[in-house]
Each structure stands twice: as structure tokens, then as C-alpha cells.
PDB file of C-alpha atoms in Angstrom:
ATOM      1  CA  UNK D   1       0.146   0.218  -0.276  1.00  0.00           C
ATOM      2  CA  UNK D   2       3.021   2.348   0.277  1.00  0.00           C
ATOM      3  CA  UNK D   3       3.161   2.882  -3.462  1.00  0.00           C
ATOM      4  CA  UNK D   4      -0.441   4.146  -3.323  1.00  0.00           C
ATOM      5  CA  UNK D   5       0.570   6.760  -0.957  1.00  0.00           C
ATOM      6  CA  UNK D   6       3.761   7.899  -3.076  1.00  0.00           C
ATOM      7  CA  UNK D   7       1.942  10.755  -4.761  1.00  0.00           C
ATOM      8  CA  UNK D   8       1.651  12.338  -1.564  1.00  0.00           C
ATOM      9  CA  UNK D   9       5.366  12.469  -0.911  1.00  0.00           C
ATOM     10  CA  UNK D  10       6.826  15.999  -0.709  1.00  0.00           C
ATOM     11  CA  UNK D  11      10.706  15.969  -0.598  1.00  0.00           C
ATOM     12  CA  UNK D  12      10.600  19.667   0.860  1.00  0.00           C
ATOM     13  CA  UNK D  13       8.706  18.180   3.815  1.00  0.00           C
ATOM     14  CA  UNK D  14      11.334  15.534   4.888  1.00  0.00           C
ATOM     15  CA  UNK D  15      13.644  12.626   4.066  1.00  0.00           C
ATOM     16  CA  UNK D  16      12.113   9.576   2.213  1.00  0.00           C
ATOM     17  CA  UNK D  17      12.993   7.266   5.380  1.00  0.00           C
ATOM     18  CA  UNK D  18      10.798   9.707   7.524  1.00  0.00           C
ATOM     19  CA  UNK D  19       7.914   9.624   5.085  1.00  0.00           C
ATOM     20  CA  UNK D  20       8.006   5.918   4.656  1.00  0.00           C
ATOM     21  CA  UNK D  21       7.990   5.446   8.488  1.00  0.00           C
ATOM     22  CA  UNK D  22       5.216   8.022   8.971  1.00  0.00           C
ATOM     23  CA  UNK D  23       2.780   6.145   6.153  1.00  0.00           C
ATOM     24  CA  UNK D  24       3.881   2.737   7.738  1.00  0.00           C
ATOM     25  CA  UNK D  25       2.788   4.106  11.294  1.00  0.00           C
ATOM     26  CA  UNK D  26      -0.434   5.302   9.860  1.00  0.00           C
ATOM     27  CA  UNK D  27      -1.198   1.949   8.383  1.00  0.00           C
ATOM     28  CA  UNK D  28      -0.293   0.340  11.593  1.00  0.00           C
ATOM     29  CA  UNK D  29      -2.892   2.547  13.449  1.00  0.00           C
ATOM     30  CA  UNK D  30      -5.508   2.220  11.075  1.00  0.00           C
ATOM     31  CA  UNK D  31      -5.169  -1.824  11.008  1.00  0.00           C
ATOM     32  CA  UNK D  32      -5.323  -1.487  14.904  1.00  0.00           C
ATOM     33  CA  UNK D  33      -8.419   0.622  14.884  1.00  0.00           C
ATOM     34  CA  UNK D  34     -10.249  -1.634  12.185  1.00  0.00           C
ATOM     35  CA  UNK D  35      -9.668  -4.653  14.709  1.00  0.00           C
ATOM     36  CA  UNK D  36     -11.385  -3.030  17.288  1.00  0.00           C
ATOM     37  CA  UNK D  37      -8.193  -2.381  19.456  1.00  0.00           C
ATOM     38  CA  UNK D  38      -7.567   0.957  21.067  1.00  0.00           C
ATOM     39  CA  UNK D  39      -4.456   2.830  20.471  1.00  0.00           C
ATOM     40  CA  UNK D  40      -2.270   3.298  23.592  1.00  0.00           C
ATOM     41  CA  UNK D  41      -2.262   6.709  25.390  1.00  0.00           C
ATOM     42  CA  UNK D  42       0.642   7.949  27.361  1.00  0.00           C
ATOM     43  CA  UNK D  43       0.006   7.103  31.067  1.00  0.00           C
ATOM     44  CA  UNK D  44       1.088   8.830  33.912  1.00  0.00           C
ATOM     45  CA  UNK D  45       4.239   6.932  35.453  1.00  0.00           C
ATOM     46  CA  UNK D  46       3.624   5.608  38.788  1.00  0.00           C
ATOM     47  CA  UNK D  47       6.291   3.811  40.868  1.00  0.00           C
ATOM     48  CA  UNK D  48       4.987   0.244  40.021  1.00  0.00           C
ATOM     49  CA  UNK D  49       5.108   1.015  36.177  1.00  0.00           C
ATOM     50  CA  UNK D  50       8.605   2.452  36.647  1.00  0.00           C
ATOM     51  CA  UNK D  51       9.837  -0.755  38.320  1.00  0.00           C
ATOM     52  CA  UNK D  52       8.038  -2.742  35.448  1.00  0.00           C
ATOM     53  CA  UNK D  53       9.815  -1.015  32.952  1.00  0.00           C
ATOM     54  CA  UNK D  54      12.932  -1.146  34.848  1.00  0.00           C
ATOM     55  CA  UNK D  55      12.723  -5.049  35.597  1.00  0.00           C
ATOM     56  CA  UNK D  56      11.989  -5.601  31.644  1.00  0.00           C
ATOM     57  CA  UNK D  57      15.086  -3.518  30.630  1.00  0.00           C
ATOM     58  CA  UNK D  58      17.002  -5.718  33.005  1.00  0.00           C
ATOM     59  CA  UNK D  59      15.777  -8.657  31.473  1.00  0.00           C
ATOM     60  CA  UNK D  60      16.393  -7.508  28.096  1.00  0.00           C
ATOM     61  CA  UNK D  61      20.098  -6.829  28.875  1.00  0.00           C
ATOM     62  CA  UNK D  62      20.848 -10.102  30.881  1.00  0.00           C
ATOM     63  CA  UNK D  63      19.302 -11.803  27.824  1.00  0.00           C
ATOM     64  CA  UNK D  64      21.384  -9.755  25.410  1.00  0.00           C
ATOM     65  CA  UNK D  65      24.508 -10.616  27.484  1.00  0.00           C
ATOM     66  CA  UNK D  66      23.563 -14.296  27.503  1.00  0.00           C
ATOM     67  CA  UNK D  67      23.437 -14.303  23.646  1.00  0.00           C
ATOM     68  CA  UNK D  68      26.755 -12.446  23.236  1.00  0.00           C
ATOM     69  CA  UNK D  69      25.144  -9.524  21.754  1.00  0.00           C
ATOM     70  CA  UNK D  70      27.668  -6.731  20.756  1.00  0.00           C
ATOM     71  CA  UNK D  71      26.457  -3.322  19.778  1.00  0.00           C
ATOM     72  CA  UNK D  72      26.604  -2.661  15.795  1.00  0.00           C
ATOM     73  CA  UNK D  73      28.596   0.700  15.686  1.00  0.00           C
ATOM     74  CA  UNK D  74      28.249   0.519  11.929  1.00  0.00           C
ATOM     75  CA  UNK D  75      24.327   0.628  12.578  1.00  0.00           C
ATOM     76  CA  UNK D  76      24.511   3.318  14.922  1.00  0.00           C
ATOM     77  CA  UNK D  77      26.520   5.256  12.788  1.00  0.00           C
ATOM     78  CA  UNK D  78      23.753   5.250   9.937  1.00  0.00           C
ATOM     79  CA  UNK D  79      21.378   6.785  12.553  1.00  0.00           C
ATOM     80  CA  UNK D  80      24.235   9.439  14.619  1.00  0.00           C
ATOM     81  CA  UNK D  81      26.246   9.934  11.254  1.00  0.00           C
ATOM     82  CA  UNK D  82      29.015   9.498  13.656  1.00  0.00           C
ATOM     83  CA  UNK D  83      31.516   6.690  13.278  1.00  0.00           C
ATOM     84  CA  UNK D  84      33.832   7.354  16.216  1.00  0.00           C
ATOM     85  CA  UNK D  85      36.758   6.621  13.811  1.00  0.00           C
ATOM     86  CA  UNK D  86      39.673   8.810  13.414  1.00  0.00           C
ATOM     87  CA  UNK D  87      41.891   8.124  10.288  1.00  0.00           C
ATOM     88  CA  UNK D  88      45.775   8.499  10.828  1.00  0.00           C
ATOM     89  CA  UNK D  89      47.497   9.288   7.463  1.00  0.00           C
ATOM     90  CA  UNK D  90      51.165   9.387   7.507  1.00  0.00           C
ATOM     91  CA  UNK D  91      54.075   9.501   5.208  1.00  0.00           C
ATOM     92  CA  UNK D  92      57.156   7.644   6.504  1.00  0.00           C
ATOM     93  CA  UNK D  93      56.437   7.892  10.286  1.00  0.00           C
ATOM     94  CA  UNK D  94      55.494   4.130  10.503  1.00  0.00           C
ATOM     95  CA  UNK D  95      59.110   3.138   9.703  1.00  0.00           C
ATOM     96  CA  UNK D  96      61.194   5.302  12.327  1.00  0.00           C
ATOM     97  CA  UNK D  97      61.800   4.009  15.745  1.00  0.00           C
ATOM     98  CA  UNK D  98      59.862   7.072  17.124  1.00  0.00           C
ATOM     99  CA  UNK D  99      56.667   6.276  15.384  1.00  0.00           C
ATOM    100  CA  UNK D 100      55.584   3.681  18.014  1.00  0.00           C
ATOM    101  CA  UNK D 101      55.173   6.756  20.389  1.00  0.00           C
ATOM    102  CA  UNK D 102      53.054   8.756  18.300  1.00  0.00           C
ATOM    103  CA  UNK D 103      50.872   5.881  17.161  1.00  0.00           C
ATOM    104  CA  UNK D 104      50.087   4.753  20.499  1.00  0.00           C
ATOM    105  CA  UNK D 105      49.568   7.615  22.043  1.00  0.00           C
ATOM    106  CA  UNK D 106      47.129   8.514  19.532  1.00  0.00           C
ATOM    107  CA  UNK D 107      45.495   5.253  19.884  1.00  0.00           C
ATOM    108  CA  UNK D 108      45.523   5.259  23.598  1.00  0.00           C
ATOM    109  CA  UNK D 109      43.982   8.807  23.652  1.00  0.00           C
ATOM    110  CA  UNK D 110      41.214   7.851  21.255  1.00  0.00           C
ATOM    111  CA  UNK D 111      40.475   4.596  22.950  1.00  0.00           C
ATOM    112  CA  UNK D 112      39.725   6.369  26.409  1.00  0.00           C
ATOM    113  CA  UNK D 113      37.055   8.429  24.617  1.00  0.00           C
ATOM    114  CA  UNK D 114      35.578   5.534  22.857  1.00  0.00           C
ATOM    115  CA  UNK D 115      37.195   6.229  19.618  1.00  0.00           C
ATOM    116  CA  UNK D 116      39.074   3.873  17.088  1.00  0.00           C
ATOM    117  CA  UNK D 117      42.105   5.085  15.223  1.00  0.00           C
ATOM    118  CA  UNK D 118      42.576   3.650  11.760  1.00  0.00           C
ATOM    119  CA  UNK D 119      46.371   3.977  10.749  1.00  0.00           C
ATOM    120  CA  UNK D 120      47.113   4.438   6.781  1.00  0.00           C
ATOM    121  CA  UNK D 121      50.786   4.427   5.500  1.00  0.00           C
ATOM    122  CA  UNK D 122      51.071   6.392   2.303  1.00  0.00           C
ATOM    123  CA  UNK D 123      54.785   7.021   1.998  1.00  0.00           C
ATOM    124  CA  UNK D 124      55.598  10.062  -0.113  1.00  0.00           C
ATOM    125  CA  UNK D 125      53.027   9.220  -3.140  1.00  0.00           C
ATOM    126  CA  UNK D 126      50.717  12.330  -3.026  1.00  0.00           C
ATOM    127  CA  UNK D 127      48.512  10.448  -5.668  1.00  0.00           C
ATOM    128  CA  UNK D 128      48.145   7.349  -3.226  1.00  0.00           C
ATOM    129  CA  UNK D 129      47.663   9.516  -0.245  1.00  0.00           C
ATOM    130  CA  UNK D 130      44.506  11.641  -1.749  1.00  0.00           C
ATOM    131  CA  UNK D 131      43.205   7.978  -2.921  1.00  0.00           C
ATOM    132  CA  UNK D 132      43.494   6.725   0.600  1.00  0.00           C
ATOM    133  CA  UNK D 133      41.773  10.103   1.939  1.00  0.00           C
ATOM    134  CA  UNK D 134      38.800   9.702  -0.609  1.00  0.00           C
ATOM    135  CA  UNK D 135      38.596   6.038   0.396  1.00  0.00           C
ATOM    136  CA  UNK D 136      38.439   6.864   4.381  1.00  0.00           C
ATOM    137  CA  UNK D 137      35.780   9.734   3.660  1.00  0.00           C
ATOM    138  CA  UNK D 138      33.336   7.068   1.931  1.00  0.00           C
ATOM    139  CA  UNK D 139      33.690   5.052   5.318  1.00  0.00           C
ATOM    140  CA  UNK D 140      32.477   8.080   7.052  1.00  0.00           C
ATOM    141  CA  UNK D 141      35.716   8.590   9.341  1.00  0.00           C
ATOM    142  CA  UNK D 142      34.877  11.416  11.728  1.00  0.00           C
ATOM    143  CA  UNK D 143      38.403  13.138  11.496  1.00  0.00           C
ATOM    144  CA  UNK D 144      41.939  12.748  10.203  1.00  0.00           C
ATOM    145  CA  UNK D 145      45.469  13.079  11.981  1.00  0.00           C
ATOM    146  CA  UNK D 146      47.837  14.184   8.979  1.00  0.00           C
ATOM    147  CA  UNK D 147      51.284  13.309  10.480  1.00  0.00           C
ATOM    148  CA  UNK D 148      54.519  13.985   8.951  1.00  0.00           C
ATOM    149  CA  UNK D 149      58.131  12.176   9.185  1.00  0.00           C
ATOM    150  CA  UNK D 150      59.472  15.519  10.810  1.00  0.00           C
ATOM    151  CA  UNK D 151      58.743  18.955  11.622  1.00  0.00           C
ATOM    152  CA  UNK D 152      58.118  20.796   8.404  1.00  0.00           C
ATOM    153  CA  UNK D 153      55.939  23.158   6.607  1.00  0.00           C
ATOM    154  CA  UNK D 154      53.310  21.154   4.750  1.00  0.00           C
ATOM    155  CA  UNK D 155      50.885  21.683   1.756  1.00  0.00           C
ATOM    156  CA  UNK D 156      47.705  20.001   2.611  1.00  0.00           C
ATOM    157  CA  UNK D 157      46.092  17.604   0.447  1.00  0.00           C
ATOM    158  CA  UNK D 158      43.134  19.126  -1.220  1.00  0.00           C
ATOM    159  CA  UNK D 159      40.847  15.852  -0.160  1.00  0.00           C
ATOM    160  CA  UNK D 160      41.236  17.097   3.191  1.00  0.00           C
ATOM    161  CA  UNK D 161      40.057  20.660   2.794  1.00  0.00           C
ATOM    162  CA  UNK D 162      37.113  21.598   4.954  1.00  0.00           C
ATOM    163  CA  UNK D 163      37.362  18.213   7.101  1.00  0.00           C
ATOM    164  CA  UNK D 164      38.156  18.094  10.598  1.00  0.00           C
ATOM    165  CA  UNK D 165      41.999  17.332  10.541  1.00  0.00           C
ATOM    166  CA  UNK D 166      44.825  17.837  12.955  1.00  0.00           C
ATOM    167  CA  UNK D 167      48.433  18.398  11.487  1.00  0.00           C
ATOM    168  CA  UNK D 168      50.965  16.289  13.580  1.00  0.00           C
ATOM    169  CA  UNK D 169      54.585  17.206  13.542  1.00  0.00           C
ATOM    170  CA  UNK D 170      54.355  19.672  10.938  1.00  0.00           C
ATOM    171  CA  UNK D 171      52.843  23.554  10.086  1.00  0.00           C
ATOM    172  CA  UNK D 172      50.646  24.731   7.746  1.00  0.00           C
ATOM    173  CA  UNK D 173      50.278  28.393   6.348  1.00  0.00           C
ATOM    174  CA  UNK D 174      46.357  27.958   6.917  1.00  0.00           C
ATOM    175  CA  UNK D 175      45.690  29.335  10.479  1.00  0.00           C
ATOM    176  CA  UNK D 176      42.415  27.352  10.630  1.00  0.00           C
ATOM    177  CA  UNK D 177      44.439  23.698  10.645  1.00  0.00           C
ATOM    178  CA  UNK D 178      45.299  23.216  14.075  1.00  0.00           C
ATOM    179  CA  UNK D 179      48.936  21.299  14.389  1.00  0.00           C
ATOM    180  CA  UNK D 180      51.060  19.573  17.133  1.00  0.00           C
ATOM    181  CA  UNK D 181      54.756  20.106  16.718  1.00  0.00           C
ATOM    182  CA  UNK D 182      57.470  18.584  19.075  1.00  0.00           C
ATOM    183  CA  UNK D 183      59.947  20.647  20.995  1.00  0.00           C
ATOM    184  CA  UNK D 184      62.958  19.221  19.089  1.00  0.00           C
ATOM    185  CA  UNK D 185      65.241  21.572  20.965  1.00  0.00           C
ATOM    186  CA  UNK D 186      63.852  21.349  24.643  1.00  0.00           C
ATOM    187  CA  UNK D 187      62.877  17.912  24.517  1.00  0.00           C
ATOM    188  CA  UNK D 188      65.987  16.201  23.459  1.00  0.00           C
TER     189      UNK D 188
END
């Protein structure tokens, strides 16, 4: 019956998913009413109703734990438009003995906040770097750490423009791009 309602869809009033949901809801209510059932109305919460809801929630959570249910973060990201994934893109950092500190530090900080780091090594190949950034954007990463081998002035890849990005071990002429640089003189 959904296709019978298609002529009533107005893109300016909302997304197709919302429209489909509202049509389906209306059909369900119509079916309940035609079967002689009353639709539920909101009731004032009483202590006993709150206990019942709490007990039901606890039973569902125990059953989910027993079945080994794991929250599907990909499904959640479709609803929230947040993947909680940060892409770390680096040129040659992974081949140095100091890379472990940078990579583990970022990973530990992200993990404490419930985020995941995806590490991509591109070498010094700018074409490969742009392709990897586009591939990561398709997977809805929330931000980028653009990491360089040594402290230097960097020309940011065009694929990162207008995306949440932090430059690590480098500086950029664009004052809107935050950067983290080491104290190579005092830290030695």
C-alpha cells in the first residue's frame, strides 16, 4: 500500500525514510483501529510502572549478555552520522623508531574516549595519499590526523580541505588547521 501513497510524498517536507516511517505508522494505526483495538495513550508514570519498565529492561539486557549481543557501531553510525573513527594518515612515520610513541599515544587517547584509530601509511606518494583519503571519507571517518615524518611546513592535500584535521609534526600556512609540533630543542 506504500506505493499508493507515493503521490503524497513532498521532498521539501522531509527525507524519504521519515515519510515511509510515517506512512507505515499510519497503516499500523488504521489496522489496529479496524480490528477494534484501542491505541495506547500515554499514562502517568507510577512507581509500579517504573519498576516494571526497569525490570523489563534488566531482563532484556541479561538476555542480550547471555546471547553475546554486541552493539553494531556501523548501524549506530547510520543513525547518528558519527563513526567514532579517526584516520591517521602518515608519510614515512611508521618506518622510524619514534613512530610507536606517536601511534600508541594517539590510539590510547582515542580509546579512552571510545574512539578508534585507523592507521594508513601512504609513503611520499601524493596520488596514493589522495586516493586513501577519498576511500576513508567514503567510510565516514569523523576526522583525520595528518602525521609527517619530521617537523616541516606542509601543503595539505586537497582531499582534506574542510574536513576536521589535525596536523601532527608539521605546520601549515592555513591558520584554521590546528597542529601539534614537538619541542625538538628542549625535548631532546
